[in-house]
């Protein structure tokens, strides 16, 4: 069953979006801001994270007794602050990829069974959680390819008024 879910996630990721390139300037702007985001995550700087959150974030699972939230519910910035340790723990994979600002690309991270990469895409159709057709998006994908326990996580960002906004985390066991 887990393998079917994993295959479905990969299928949705590959075929749901147009892979149209951004302009060089747009890619560079995204990567510069993503580098700032990575630095804030590494330093566990919750105040610096605030500029990347636009209202709420989908997909963050909060599991602190009565405050348990499913990953299909949005989480406000105030809740992220309250549960910042869980928030930063859920983002550790994002810090493993390196950005190459000269070539406007993300260098794939691979270690053992784990692979983390990133891609730019443009929404082909409206999505309730992510955005609207034509929105410029950036996605970091982490896969752990253990045959018995595969898992995946996707970290979704959207460009909004030239600002990179972190909007969603999708993870599967």
Short mmCIF file of C-alpha atoms in Angstrom, two decimals:
data_model
loop_
_atom_site.label_atom_id
_atom_site.label_comp_id
_atom_site.label_asym_id
_atom_site.label_seq_id
_atom_site.Cartn_x
_atom_site.Cartn_y
_atom_site.Cartn_z
CA UNK A 1 0.00 0.00 0.00
CA UNK A 2 2.79 2.42 0.89
CA UNK A 3 4.42 1.82 -2.48
CA UNK A 4 1.16 2.67 -4.27
CA UNK A 5 0.81 5.91 -2.33
CA UNK A 6 4.44 6.78 -3.03
CA UNK A 7 4.01 6.11 -6.76
CA UNK A 8 0.83 8.23 -6.78
CA UNK A 9 2.68 11.15 -5.14
CA UNK A 10 5.46 10.97 -7.71
CA UNK A 11 2.90 10.75 -10.55
CA UNK A 12 1.00 13.81 -9.29
CA UNK A 13 4.23 15.74 -8.88
CA UNK A 14 5.49 14.96 -12.38
CA UNK A 15 2.29 15.36 -14.38
CA UNK A 16 0.32 18.08 -12.56
CA UNK A 17 2.47 21.02 -13.50
CA UNK A 18 3.87 22.70 -16.53
CA UNK A 19 7.68 22.69 -16.45
CA UNK A 20 7.91 26.02 -18.27
CA UNK A 21 11.03 27.86 -17.33
CA UNK A 22 11.02 31.08 -15.39
CA UNK A 23 13.08 33.94 -16.74
CA UNK A 24 16.70 34.02 -15.56
CA UNK A 25 15.89 36.97 -13.30
CA UNK A 26 12.88 35.20 -11.79
CA UNK A 27 14.91 32.06 -11.08
CA UNK A 28 17.67 34.12 -9.52
CA UNK A 29 15.18 36.00 -7.31
CA UNK A 30 13.62 32.71 -6.17
CA UNK A 31 16.96 31.14 -5.38
CA UNK A 32 18.24 34.18 -3.47
CA UNK A 33 15.10 34.19 -1.34
CA UNK A 34 15.23 30.41 -0.92
CA UNK A 35 18.81 30.76 0.35
CA UNK A 36 17.53 33.26 2.94
CA UNK A 37 14.80 30.77 3.89
CA UNK A 38 17.38 27.98 4.31
CA UNK A 39 19.51 30.23 6.52
CA UNK A 40 16.50 31.06 8.71
CA UNK A 41 15.71 27.35 9.05
CA UNK A 42 19.32 26.44 9.88
CA UNK A 43 19.47 29.21 12.50
CA UNK A 44 15.96 28.40 13.77
CA UNK A 45 15.14 32.09 13.32
CA UNK A 46 11.36 32.16 13.61
CA UNK A 47 11.23 35.93 13.08
CA UNK A 48 13.06 35.64 9.74
CA UNK A 49 10.62 32.90 8.68
CA UNK A 50 7.67 35.27 9.10
CA UNK A 51 8.29 37.05 5.79
CA UNK A 52 7.98 33.70 3.97
CA UNK A 53 4.59 32.83 5.48
CA UNK A 54 1.58 34.44 3.84
CA UNK A 55 -1.25 33.88 6.27
CA UNK A 56 -1.09 30.15 6.78
CA UNK A 57 0.76 26.99 5.85
CA UNK A 58 -0.77 23.68 4.79
CA UNK A 59 0.65 20.29 5.61
CA UNK A 60 2.41 20.94 8.92
CA UNK A 61 1.38 18.27 11.40
CA UNK A 62 1.30 19.55 14.96
CA UNK A 63 1.32 16.77 17.49
CA UNK A 64 1.39 18.26 20.97
CA UNK A 65 -1.35 16.53 22.95
CA UNK A 66 -4.63 18.37 22.43
CA UNK A 67 -3.12 20.56 19.70
CA UNK A 68 -2.80 17.70 17.20
CA UNK A 69 -3.64 18.93 13.71
CA UNK A 70 -4.00 16.95 10.53
CA UNK A 71 -1.81 17.86 7.58
CA UNK A 72 -4.89 18.84 5.56
CA UNK A 73 -5.59 21.80 7.84
CA UNK A 74 -3.88 25.14 7.57
CA UNK A 75 -1.63 26.37 10.37
CA UNK A 76 -1.30 30.08 11.15
CA UNK A 77 2.00 31.87 11.69
CA UNK A 78 1.11 32.23 15.39
CA UNK A 79 0.78 28.45 15.64
CA UNK A 80 4.09 28.01 13.84
CA UNK A 81 5.68 30.27 16.46
CA UNK A 82 4.05 28.27 19.27
CA UNK A 83 5.30 24.98 17.80
CA UNK A 84 8.52 26.24 16.28
CA UNK A 85 10.56 23.19 17.34
CA UNK A 86 8.26 20.87 15.38
CA UNK A 87 8.21 23.35 12.51
CA UNK A 88 11.99 23.49 12.20
CA UNK A 89 12.32 19.71 12.61
CA UNK A 90 9.92 19.20 9.69
CA UNK A 91 12.13 21.40 7.46
CA UNK A 92 15.59 19.95 8.08
CA UNK A 93 15.68 18.35 4.60
CA UNK A 94 15.24 21.74 2.92
CA UNK A 95 18.62 22.84 4.23
CA UNK A 96 20.51 19.98 2.56
CA UNK A 97 20.27 21.18 -1.04
CA UNK A 98 22.68 23.83 -2.29
CA UNK A 99 21.83 26.75 -4.56
CA UNK A 100 24.00 27.82 -7.47
CA UNK A 101 23.10 31.48 -8.05
CA UNK A 102 25.51 31.81 -10.96
CA UNK A 103 23.69 29.10 -12.97
CA UNK A 104 20.25 29.63 -11.37
CA UNK A 105 19.85 26.06 -10.23
CA UNK A 106 19.63 23.86 -7.16
CA UNK A 107 22.25 21.17 -6.76
CA UNK A 108 20.64 17.82 -6.00
CA UNK A 109 21.54 16.25 -2.64
CA UNK A 110 22.04 12.47 -2.56
CA UNK A 111 23.17 10.39 0.37
CA UNK A 112 22.46 6.67 0.59
CA UNK A 113 18.75 6.14 -0.03
CA UNK A 114 17.89 9.85 0.27
CA UNK A 115 17.58 12.23 -2.68
CA UNK A 116 16.54 15.88 -2.43
CA UNK A 117 16.06 18.07 -5.48
CA UNK A 118 14.18 21.20 -6.51
CA UNK A 119 12.32 22.47 -9.54
CA UNK A 120 10.52 25.53 -10.89
CA UNK A 121 7.05 25.17 -12.38
CA UNK A 122 3.97 27.11 -13.43
CA UNK A 123 0.52 25.96 -12.27
CA UNK A 124 -1.48 24.52 -15.16
CA UNK A 125 -4.79 24.63 -13.29
CA UNK A 126 -6.29 26.04 -10.10
CA UNK A 127 -5.55 24.17 -6.88
CA UNK A 128 -7.42 24.91 -3.65
CA UNK A 129 -4.33 24.81 -1.43
CA UNK A 130 -1.56 25.89 -3.75
CA UNK A 131 -2.75 28.60 -6.07
CA UNK A 132 -4.16 29.45 -9.46
CA UNK A 133 -3.38 28.67 -13.06
CA UNK A 134 -0.30 30.60 -14.12
CA UNK A 135 1.17 31.00 -10.60
CA UNK A 136 4.96 30.67 -10.50
CA UNK A 137 5.98 27.92 -8.10
CA UNK A 138 9.13 26.39 -6.62
CA UNK A 139 9.21 22.89 -5.12
CA UNK A 140 11.79 21.04 -3.06
CA UNK A 141 11.24 17.26 -3.15
CA UNK A 142 12.81 14.78 -0.77
CA UNK A 143 12.61 11.04 -1.39
CA UNK A 144 13.83 8.22 0.80
CA UNK A 145 13.98 5.19 -1.51
CA UNK A 146 14.09 2.36 1.02
CA UNK A 147 12.25 -0.56 -0.66
CA UNK A 148 10.46 -1.49 2.57
CA UNK A 149 9.74 2.00 3.91
CA UNK A 150 9.71 4.57 1.10
CA UNK A 151 8.81 8.12 2.03
CA UNK A 152 8.54 11.48 0.35
CA UNK A 153 8.14 15.11 1.28
CA UNK A 154 7.41 18.12 -0.88
CA UNK A 155 7.96 21.71 0.20
CA UNK A 156 5.95 24.07 -2.00
CA UNK A 157 6.65 27.79 -2.46
CA UNK A 158 4.75 30.33 -4.57
CA UNK A 159 5.95 33.65 -5.93
CA UNK A 160 3.60 36.41 -4.83
CA UNK A 161 4.41 39.98 -5.84
CA UNK A 162 8.07 38.99 -6.39
CA UNK A 163 8.23 37.46 -2.89
CA UNK A 164 8.81 33.76 -2.21
CA UNK A 165 6.04 32.42 0.04
CA UNK A 166 6.17 29.02 1.72
CA UNK A 167 2.68 27.60 1.34
CA UNK A 168 2.65 23.85 1.80
CA UNK A 169 4.40 20.73 3.12
CA UNK A 170 3.27 17.35 1.84
CA UNK A 171 4.85 14.33 3.44
CA UNK A 172 4.12 10.67 3.25
CA UNK A 173 5.45 7.96 5.53
#
